[in-house]
Tab-separated table of C-alpha atoms in Angstrom:
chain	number	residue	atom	x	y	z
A	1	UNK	CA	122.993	112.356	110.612
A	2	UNK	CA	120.341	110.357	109.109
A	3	UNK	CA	120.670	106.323	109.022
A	4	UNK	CA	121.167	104.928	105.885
A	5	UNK	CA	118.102	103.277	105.775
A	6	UNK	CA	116.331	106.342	105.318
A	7	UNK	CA	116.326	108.662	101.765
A	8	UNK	CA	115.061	112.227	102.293
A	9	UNK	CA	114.287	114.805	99.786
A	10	UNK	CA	112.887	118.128	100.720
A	11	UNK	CA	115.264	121.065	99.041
A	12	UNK	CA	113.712	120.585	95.732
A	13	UNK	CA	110.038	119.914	96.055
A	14	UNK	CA	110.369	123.546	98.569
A	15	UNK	CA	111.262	125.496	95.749
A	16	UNK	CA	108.694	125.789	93.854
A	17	UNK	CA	106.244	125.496	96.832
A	18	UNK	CA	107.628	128.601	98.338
A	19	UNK	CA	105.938	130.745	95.581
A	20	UNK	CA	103.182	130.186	98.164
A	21	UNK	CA	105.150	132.007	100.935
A	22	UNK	CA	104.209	136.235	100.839
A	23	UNK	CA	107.919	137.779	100.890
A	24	UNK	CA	107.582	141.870	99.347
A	25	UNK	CA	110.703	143.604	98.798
A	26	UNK	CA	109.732	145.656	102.032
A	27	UNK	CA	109.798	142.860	104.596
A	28	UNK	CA	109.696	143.603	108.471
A	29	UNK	CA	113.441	144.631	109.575
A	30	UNK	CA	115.534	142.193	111.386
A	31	UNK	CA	114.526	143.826	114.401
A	32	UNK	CA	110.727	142.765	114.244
A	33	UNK	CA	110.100	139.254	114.615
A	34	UNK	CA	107.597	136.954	112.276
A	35	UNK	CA	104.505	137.981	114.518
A	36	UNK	CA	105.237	141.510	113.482
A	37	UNK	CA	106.028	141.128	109.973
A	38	UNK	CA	103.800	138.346	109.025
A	39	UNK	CA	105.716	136.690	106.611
A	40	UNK	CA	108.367	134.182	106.668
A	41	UNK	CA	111.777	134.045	104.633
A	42	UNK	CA	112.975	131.247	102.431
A	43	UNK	CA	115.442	129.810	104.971
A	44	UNK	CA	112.736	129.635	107.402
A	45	UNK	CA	109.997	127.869	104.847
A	46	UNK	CA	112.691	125.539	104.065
A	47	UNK	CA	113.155	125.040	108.007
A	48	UNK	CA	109.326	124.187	108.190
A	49	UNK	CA	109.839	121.407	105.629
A	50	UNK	CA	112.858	119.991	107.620
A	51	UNK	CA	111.525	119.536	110.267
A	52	UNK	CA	108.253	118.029	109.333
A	53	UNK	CA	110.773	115.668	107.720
A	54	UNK	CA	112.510	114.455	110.478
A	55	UNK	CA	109.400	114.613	112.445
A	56	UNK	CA	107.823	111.839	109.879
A	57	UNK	CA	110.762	110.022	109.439
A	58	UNK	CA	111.209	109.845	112.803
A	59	UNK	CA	108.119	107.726	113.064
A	60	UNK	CA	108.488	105.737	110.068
A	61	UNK	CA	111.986	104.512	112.124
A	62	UNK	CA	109.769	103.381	114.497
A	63	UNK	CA	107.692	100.859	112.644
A	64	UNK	CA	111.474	99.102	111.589
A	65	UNK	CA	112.798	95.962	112.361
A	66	UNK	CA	116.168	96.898	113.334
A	67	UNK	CA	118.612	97.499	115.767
A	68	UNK	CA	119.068	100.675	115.456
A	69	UNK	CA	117.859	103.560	117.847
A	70	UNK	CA	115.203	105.996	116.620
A	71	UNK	CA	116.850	109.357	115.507
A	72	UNK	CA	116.712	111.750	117.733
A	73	UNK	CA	119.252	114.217	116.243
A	74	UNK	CA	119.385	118.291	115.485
A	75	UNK	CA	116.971	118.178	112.539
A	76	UNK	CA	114.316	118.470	115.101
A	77	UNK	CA	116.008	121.144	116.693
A	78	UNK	CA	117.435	124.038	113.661
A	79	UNK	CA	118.260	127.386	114.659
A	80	UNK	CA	115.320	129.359	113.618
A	81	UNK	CA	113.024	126.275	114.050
A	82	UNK	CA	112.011	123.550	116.626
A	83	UNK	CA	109.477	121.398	118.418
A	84	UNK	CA	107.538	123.234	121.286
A	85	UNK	CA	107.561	121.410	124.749
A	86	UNK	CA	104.361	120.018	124.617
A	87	UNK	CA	105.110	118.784	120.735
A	88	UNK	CA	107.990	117.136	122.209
A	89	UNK	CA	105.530	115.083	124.403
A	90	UNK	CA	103.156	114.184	121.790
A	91	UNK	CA	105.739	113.201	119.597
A	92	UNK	CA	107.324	110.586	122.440
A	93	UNK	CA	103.680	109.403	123.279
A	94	UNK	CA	103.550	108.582	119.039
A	95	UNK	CA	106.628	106.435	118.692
A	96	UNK	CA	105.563	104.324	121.930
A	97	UNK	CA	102.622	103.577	120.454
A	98	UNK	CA	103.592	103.253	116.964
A	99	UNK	CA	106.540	100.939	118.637
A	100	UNK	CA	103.463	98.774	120.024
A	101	UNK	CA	102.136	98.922	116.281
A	102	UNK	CA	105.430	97.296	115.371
A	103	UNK	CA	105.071	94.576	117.951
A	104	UNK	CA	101.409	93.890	116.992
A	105	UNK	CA	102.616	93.476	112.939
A	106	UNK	CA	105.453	90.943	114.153
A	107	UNK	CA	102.762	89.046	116.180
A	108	UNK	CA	100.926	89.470	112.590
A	109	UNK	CA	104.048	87.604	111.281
A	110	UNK	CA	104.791	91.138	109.351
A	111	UNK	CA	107.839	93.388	109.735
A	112	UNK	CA	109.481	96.515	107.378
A	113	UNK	CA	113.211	96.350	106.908
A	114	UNK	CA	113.935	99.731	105.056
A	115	UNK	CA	112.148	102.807	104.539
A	116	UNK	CA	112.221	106.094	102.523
A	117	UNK	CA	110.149	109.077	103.568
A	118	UNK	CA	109.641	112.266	101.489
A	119	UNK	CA	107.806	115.443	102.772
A	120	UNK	CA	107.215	118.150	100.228
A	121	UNK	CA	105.747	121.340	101.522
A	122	UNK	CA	102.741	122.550	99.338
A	123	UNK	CA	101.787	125.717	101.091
A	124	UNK	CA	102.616	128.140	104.062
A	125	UNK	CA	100.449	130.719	105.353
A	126	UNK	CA	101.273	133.413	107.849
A	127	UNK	CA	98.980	135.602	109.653
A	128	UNK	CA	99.669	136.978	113.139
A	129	UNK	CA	102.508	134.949	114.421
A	130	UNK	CA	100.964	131.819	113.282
A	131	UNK	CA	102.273	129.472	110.586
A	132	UNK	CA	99.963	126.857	108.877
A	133	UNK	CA	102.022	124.164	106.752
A	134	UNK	CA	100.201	121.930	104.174
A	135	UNK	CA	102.846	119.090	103.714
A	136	UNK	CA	102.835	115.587	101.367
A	137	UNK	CA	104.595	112.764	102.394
A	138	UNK	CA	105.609	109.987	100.539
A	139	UNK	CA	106.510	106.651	102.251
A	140	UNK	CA	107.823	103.057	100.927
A	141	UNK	CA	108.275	100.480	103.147
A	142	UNK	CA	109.922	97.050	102.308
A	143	UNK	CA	108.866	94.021	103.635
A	144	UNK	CA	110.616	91.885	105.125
A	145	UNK	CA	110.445	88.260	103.751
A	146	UNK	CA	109.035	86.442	106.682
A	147	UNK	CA	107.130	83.520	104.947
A	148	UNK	CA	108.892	84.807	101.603
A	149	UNK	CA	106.132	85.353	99.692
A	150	UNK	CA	105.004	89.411	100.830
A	151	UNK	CA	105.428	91.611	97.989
A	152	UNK	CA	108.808	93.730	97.655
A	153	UNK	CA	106.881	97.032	99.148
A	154	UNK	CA	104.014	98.616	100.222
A	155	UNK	CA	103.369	102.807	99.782
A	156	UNK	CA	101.178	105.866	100.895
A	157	UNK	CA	101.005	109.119	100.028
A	158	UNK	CA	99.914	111.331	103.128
A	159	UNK	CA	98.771	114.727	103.697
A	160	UNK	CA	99.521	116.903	106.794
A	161	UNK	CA	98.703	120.332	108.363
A	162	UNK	CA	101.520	121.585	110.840
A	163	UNK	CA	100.837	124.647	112.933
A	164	UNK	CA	103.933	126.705	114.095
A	165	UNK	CA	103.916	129.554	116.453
A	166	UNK	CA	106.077	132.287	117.032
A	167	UNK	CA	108.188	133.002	119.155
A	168	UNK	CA	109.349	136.259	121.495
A	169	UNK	CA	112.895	135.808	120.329
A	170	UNK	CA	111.433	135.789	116.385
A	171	UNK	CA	112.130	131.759	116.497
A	172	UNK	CA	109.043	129.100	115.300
A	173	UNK	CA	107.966	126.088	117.124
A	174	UNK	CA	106.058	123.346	115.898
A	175	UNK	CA	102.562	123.089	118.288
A	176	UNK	CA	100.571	120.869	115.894
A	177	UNK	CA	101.168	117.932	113.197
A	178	UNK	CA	97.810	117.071	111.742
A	179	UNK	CA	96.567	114.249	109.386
A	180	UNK	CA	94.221	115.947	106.793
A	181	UNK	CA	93.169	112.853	105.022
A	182	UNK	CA	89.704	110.570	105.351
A	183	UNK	CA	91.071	107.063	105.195
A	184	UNK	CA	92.271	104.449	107.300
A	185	UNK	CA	95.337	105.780	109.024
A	186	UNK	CA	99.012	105.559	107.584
A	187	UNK	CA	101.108	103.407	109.191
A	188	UNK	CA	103.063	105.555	110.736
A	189	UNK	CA	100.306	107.961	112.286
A	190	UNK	CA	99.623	106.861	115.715
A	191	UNK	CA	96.013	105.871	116.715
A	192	UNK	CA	93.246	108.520	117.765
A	193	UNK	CA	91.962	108.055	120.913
A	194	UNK	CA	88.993	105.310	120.206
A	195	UNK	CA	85.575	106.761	119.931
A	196	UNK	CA	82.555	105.529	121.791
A	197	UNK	CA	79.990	102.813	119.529
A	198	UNK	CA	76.561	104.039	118.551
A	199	UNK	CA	74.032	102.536	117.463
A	200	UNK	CA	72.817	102.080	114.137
A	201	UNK	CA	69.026	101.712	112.102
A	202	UNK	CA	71.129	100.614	108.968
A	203	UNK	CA	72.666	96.561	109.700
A	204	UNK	CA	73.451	95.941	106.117
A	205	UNK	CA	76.315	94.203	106.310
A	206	UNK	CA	77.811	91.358	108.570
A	207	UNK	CA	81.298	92.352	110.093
A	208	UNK	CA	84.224	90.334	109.404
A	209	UNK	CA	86.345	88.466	111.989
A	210	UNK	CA	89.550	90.037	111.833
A	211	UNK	CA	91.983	87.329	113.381
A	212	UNK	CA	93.996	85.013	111.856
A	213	UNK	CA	92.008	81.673	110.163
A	214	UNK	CA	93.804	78.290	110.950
A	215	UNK	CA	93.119	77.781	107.253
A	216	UNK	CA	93.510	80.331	104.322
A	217	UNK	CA	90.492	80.825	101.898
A	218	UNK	CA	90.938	80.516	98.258
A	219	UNK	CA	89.091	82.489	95.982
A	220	UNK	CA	86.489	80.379	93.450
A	221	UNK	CA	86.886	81.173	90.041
A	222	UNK	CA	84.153	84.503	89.446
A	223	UNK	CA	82.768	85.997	86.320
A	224	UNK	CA	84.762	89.078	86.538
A	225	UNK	CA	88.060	89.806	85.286
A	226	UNK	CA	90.288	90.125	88.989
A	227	UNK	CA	93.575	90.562	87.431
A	228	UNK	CA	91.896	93.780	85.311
A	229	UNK	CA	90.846	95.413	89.009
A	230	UNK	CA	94.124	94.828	90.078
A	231	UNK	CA	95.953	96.293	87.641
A	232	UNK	CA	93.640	99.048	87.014
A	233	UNK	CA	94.116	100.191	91.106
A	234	UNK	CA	98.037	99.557	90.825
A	235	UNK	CA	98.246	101.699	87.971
A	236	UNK	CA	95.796	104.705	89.270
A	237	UNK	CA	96.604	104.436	93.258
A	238	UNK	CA	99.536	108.022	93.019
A	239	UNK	CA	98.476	109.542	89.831
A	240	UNK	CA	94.503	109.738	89.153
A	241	UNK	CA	93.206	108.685	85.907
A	242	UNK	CA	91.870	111.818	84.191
A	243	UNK	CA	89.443	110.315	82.770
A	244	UNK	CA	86.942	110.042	85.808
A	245	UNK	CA	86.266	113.246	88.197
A	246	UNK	CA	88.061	112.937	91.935
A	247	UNK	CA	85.836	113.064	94.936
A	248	UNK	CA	89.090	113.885	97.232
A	249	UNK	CA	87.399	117.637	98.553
A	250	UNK	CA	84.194	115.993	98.611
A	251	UNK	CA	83.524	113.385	101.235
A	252	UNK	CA	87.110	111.663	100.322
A	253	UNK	CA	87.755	109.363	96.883
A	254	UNK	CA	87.924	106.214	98.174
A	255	UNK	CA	84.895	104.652	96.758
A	256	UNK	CA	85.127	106.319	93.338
A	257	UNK	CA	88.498	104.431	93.007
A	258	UNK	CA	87.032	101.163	93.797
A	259	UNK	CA	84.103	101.849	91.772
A	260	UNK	CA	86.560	102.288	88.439
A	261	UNK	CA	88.570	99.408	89.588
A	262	UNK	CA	85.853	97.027	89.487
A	263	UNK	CA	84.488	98.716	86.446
A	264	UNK	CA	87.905	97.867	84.739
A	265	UNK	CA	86.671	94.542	85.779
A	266	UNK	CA	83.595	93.981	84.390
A	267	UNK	CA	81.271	95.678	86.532
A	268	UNK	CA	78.673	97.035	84.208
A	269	UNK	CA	76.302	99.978	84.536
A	270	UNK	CA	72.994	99.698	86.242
A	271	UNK	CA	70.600	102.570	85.258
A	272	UNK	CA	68.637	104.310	87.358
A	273	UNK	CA	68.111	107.668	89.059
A	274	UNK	CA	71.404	108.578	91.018
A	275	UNK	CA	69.731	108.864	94.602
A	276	UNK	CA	68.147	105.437	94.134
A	277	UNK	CA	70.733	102.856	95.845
A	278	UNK	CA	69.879	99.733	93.447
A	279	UNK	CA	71.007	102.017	90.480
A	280	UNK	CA	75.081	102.198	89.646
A	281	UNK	CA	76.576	104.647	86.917
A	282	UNK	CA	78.957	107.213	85.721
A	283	UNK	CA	79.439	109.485	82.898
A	284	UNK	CA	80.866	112.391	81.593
A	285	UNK	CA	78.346	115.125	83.714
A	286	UNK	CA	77.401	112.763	86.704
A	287	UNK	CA	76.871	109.722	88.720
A	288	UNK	CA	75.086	107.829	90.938
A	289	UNK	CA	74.940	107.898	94.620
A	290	UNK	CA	76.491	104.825	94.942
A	291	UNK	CA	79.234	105.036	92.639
A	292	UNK	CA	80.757	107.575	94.919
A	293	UNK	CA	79.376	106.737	98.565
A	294	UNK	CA	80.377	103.806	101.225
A	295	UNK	CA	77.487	102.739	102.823
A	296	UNK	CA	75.419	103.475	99.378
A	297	UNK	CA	78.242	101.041	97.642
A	298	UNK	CA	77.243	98.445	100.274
A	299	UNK	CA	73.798	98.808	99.495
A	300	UNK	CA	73.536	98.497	95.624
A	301	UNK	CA	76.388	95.446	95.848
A	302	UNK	CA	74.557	93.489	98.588
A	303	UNK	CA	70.691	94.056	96.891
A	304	UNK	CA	72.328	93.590	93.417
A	305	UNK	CA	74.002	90.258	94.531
A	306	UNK	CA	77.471	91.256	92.900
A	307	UNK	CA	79.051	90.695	95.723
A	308	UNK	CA	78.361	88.818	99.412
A	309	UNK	CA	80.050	89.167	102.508
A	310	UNK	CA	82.948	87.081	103.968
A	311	UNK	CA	82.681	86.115	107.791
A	312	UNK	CA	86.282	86.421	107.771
A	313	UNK	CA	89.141	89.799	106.284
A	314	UNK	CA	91.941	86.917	105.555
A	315	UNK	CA	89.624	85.606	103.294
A	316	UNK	CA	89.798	87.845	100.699
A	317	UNK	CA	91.125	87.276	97.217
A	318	UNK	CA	92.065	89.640	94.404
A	319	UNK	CA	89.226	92.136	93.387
A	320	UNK	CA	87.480	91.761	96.870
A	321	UNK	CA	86.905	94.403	98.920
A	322	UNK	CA	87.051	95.848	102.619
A	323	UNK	CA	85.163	98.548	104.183
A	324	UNK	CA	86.048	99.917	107.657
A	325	UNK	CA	83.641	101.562	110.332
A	326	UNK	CA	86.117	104.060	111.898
A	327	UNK	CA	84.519	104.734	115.043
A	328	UNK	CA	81.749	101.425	115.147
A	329	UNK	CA	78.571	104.436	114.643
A	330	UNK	CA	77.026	101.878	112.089
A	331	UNK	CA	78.252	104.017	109.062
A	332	UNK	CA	81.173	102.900	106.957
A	333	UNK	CA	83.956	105.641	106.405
A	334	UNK	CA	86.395	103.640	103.487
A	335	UNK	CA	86.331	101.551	100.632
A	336	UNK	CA	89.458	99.477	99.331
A	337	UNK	CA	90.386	97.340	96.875
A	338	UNK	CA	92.735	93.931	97.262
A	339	UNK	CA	95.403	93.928	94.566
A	340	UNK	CA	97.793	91.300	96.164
A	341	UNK	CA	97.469	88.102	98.276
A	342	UNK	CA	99.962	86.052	99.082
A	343	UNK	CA	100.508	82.026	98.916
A	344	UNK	CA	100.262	82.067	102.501
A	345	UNK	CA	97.083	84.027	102.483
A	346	UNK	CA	97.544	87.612	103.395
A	347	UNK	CA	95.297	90.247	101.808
A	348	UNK	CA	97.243	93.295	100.404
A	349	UNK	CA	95.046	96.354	99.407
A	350	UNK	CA	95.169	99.661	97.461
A	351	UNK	CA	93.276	102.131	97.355
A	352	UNK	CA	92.563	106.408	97.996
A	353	UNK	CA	92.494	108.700	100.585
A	354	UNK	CA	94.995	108.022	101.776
A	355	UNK	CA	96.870	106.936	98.308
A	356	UNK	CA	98.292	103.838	99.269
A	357	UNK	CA	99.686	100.492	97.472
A	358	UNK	CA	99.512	97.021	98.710
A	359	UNK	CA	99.060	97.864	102.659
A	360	UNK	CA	98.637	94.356	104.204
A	361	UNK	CA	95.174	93.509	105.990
A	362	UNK	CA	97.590	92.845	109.250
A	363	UNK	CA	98.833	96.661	109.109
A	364	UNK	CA	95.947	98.299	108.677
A	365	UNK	CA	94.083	95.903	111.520
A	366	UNK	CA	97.169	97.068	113.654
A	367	UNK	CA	96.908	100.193	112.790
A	368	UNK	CA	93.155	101.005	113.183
A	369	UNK	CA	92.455	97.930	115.988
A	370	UNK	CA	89.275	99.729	117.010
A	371	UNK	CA	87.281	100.046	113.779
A	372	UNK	CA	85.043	97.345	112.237
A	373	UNK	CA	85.620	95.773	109.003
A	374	UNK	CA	83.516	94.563	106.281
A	375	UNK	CA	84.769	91.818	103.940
A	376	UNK	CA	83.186	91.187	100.120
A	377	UNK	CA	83.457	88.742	97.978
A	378	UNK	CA	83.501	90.381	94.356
């Protein structure tokens, strides 16, 4: 049985995504299993979506402060459905290092004290004894009030690809859980193995420390409207504004978000042809380069002077904004926004790909402790 600390939901949101699931009135016979019939039943959809449930949920217990041991219980184990052997493995390699994440955050001064995780299953697709799952989960995490001033929650939205395989006796087993998204990596996805540093022709920007100041930074008063960005980003980072295209199957949506954000704030247009860097624009048919593109962002905000960089992450204020270098090649991968400090000086950002809402600096440094990170002051 679940702990109480956790809330799932994954009955409803199957229903309608099992439209998605080919079942004809002349289905295999009992006696031929799914490799044979290439389709799956409703019972057995709805099995795929429990068990990617407990699956995430399982590591979201992980990241907890509490007492209480991570479940381990049948939902990872149904009758028609369960984790393959060397699933099993990868999934007890995942919560010892997402156990280390938790230790890391407390050495951050930053712990969670509840959780609720949601998986909905968006699609399955069968096709010789192999099922593909497209699954969205939903996680809040509360804070726990260390120095009393972190905000109530943070949340991500989180899209995943499980593979499942069939078996002789016409069972499924789970053989793959896979993060489709671009961005920085939800809290509770365990860390890629670190890729090796290239080098780069393009230095435009300095890299920001990433350890704790003995003194927090306060932002100077700016000409832009901060509180506008912030709002704007809170109020967009789940359900897109409609009025602006999404760049989410095209390189990731990251940047356009931050790009409207700031726009919300006062950023104004600056004409020019799209591929040219120094120009910055949208409209109804199209828009420029860097409007849409990290390293092109960096470019026009650095040569414009809207912005400079910050030797330091912590020392970001509402409206700034972080880039990451995933793998330290020279090219930044993500854009975000900061919506949230706190009095004590901890930088809490939103932003896309993956959707997420007021993620500390602290969690995302623990969770990506490989990449580089860019800091600008807006």
């Amino acid at each position: 049985m679940k702990s109480t600390t956790f809330r799932s939901a994954v009955g409803a949101v199957l229903t309608a995504a099992l439209s998605a699931v080919v079942l004809p009135a002349s289905a295999a016979s009992a006696a031929e299993g799914p490799a044979a019939a290439g389709t799956v039943d409703t019972a057995t959809a709805q099995s795929f979506g429990r068990l990617a449930d407990a699956v995430l949920t399982q590591r979201t217990a992980a990241l907890l402060d509490t007492k209480e041991s991570v479940r381990r219980a049948a939902p990872l184990a149904e009758k028609n459905v369960r984790l393959s052997a060397g699933q099993t493995r990868t999934e007890d390699t995942a919560l010892s290092t997402l156990r280390s994440r938790k230790a890391r955050l407390a050495a951050l001064g930053e712990a969670y004290t509840s959780a609720d995780t949601r998986v909905a299953v968006d699609r399955v697709r069968v096709q010789a004894g192999h099922a593909t799952v497209q699954a969205t989960e939903t996680t809040t995490l509360a804070y726990k009030k260390i120095r009393g001033d972190e905000p109530a929650t943070t949340g991500f939205q989180a899209h995943h690809r499980l593979s499942f395989a069939a078996t002789a006796d016409g069972k499924w087993q789970l053989t793959g859980l896979t993060s489709t998204d671009d961005g920085p990596l939800a809290v509770n996805e365990p860390a890629k193995a670190p890729v090796a540093a290239r080098t780069t022709a393009l230095p435009d920007a300095t890299p920001a420390a990433i350890s704790v100041p003995s003194r927090p930074q306060a932002k100077p008063a700016g000409s832009y409207n901060y509180a506008a960005m912030a709002t704007y980003a809170e109020k967009y980072w789940q359900n897109y504004n409609p009025a602006y295209r999404k760049f989410n199957e095209a390189g990731g949506d990251c940047t356009n978000f931050v790009s409207q954000a700031l726009k919300a704030g006062g950023w104004a247009n600056k004409s020019g042809d799209a591929e040219d860097y120094r120009s910055w624009w949208y409209d109804t048919s199209y828009q420029s380069t860097s409007w849409v593109g990290t390293n092109e962002w960096s470019w026009f905000t650095l040569d414009s002077k809207r912005a400079t960089n910050l030797a330091n992450v912590y020392y970001m204020g509402v409206g700034d904004v972080m880039q990451m270098d995933f793998d330290k090649d020279g090219s930044k991968d993500h854009t975000m926004v900061v919506t949230y400090r706190s009095s004590s000086g901890v930088p809490y950002l939103t932003y896309h790909s993956v959707n997420t809402y007021r993620k500390s600096v602290a969690s995302i440094i623990a969770s990506n402790p490989t990449s580089a990170y860019y800091a600008y002051r807006i």
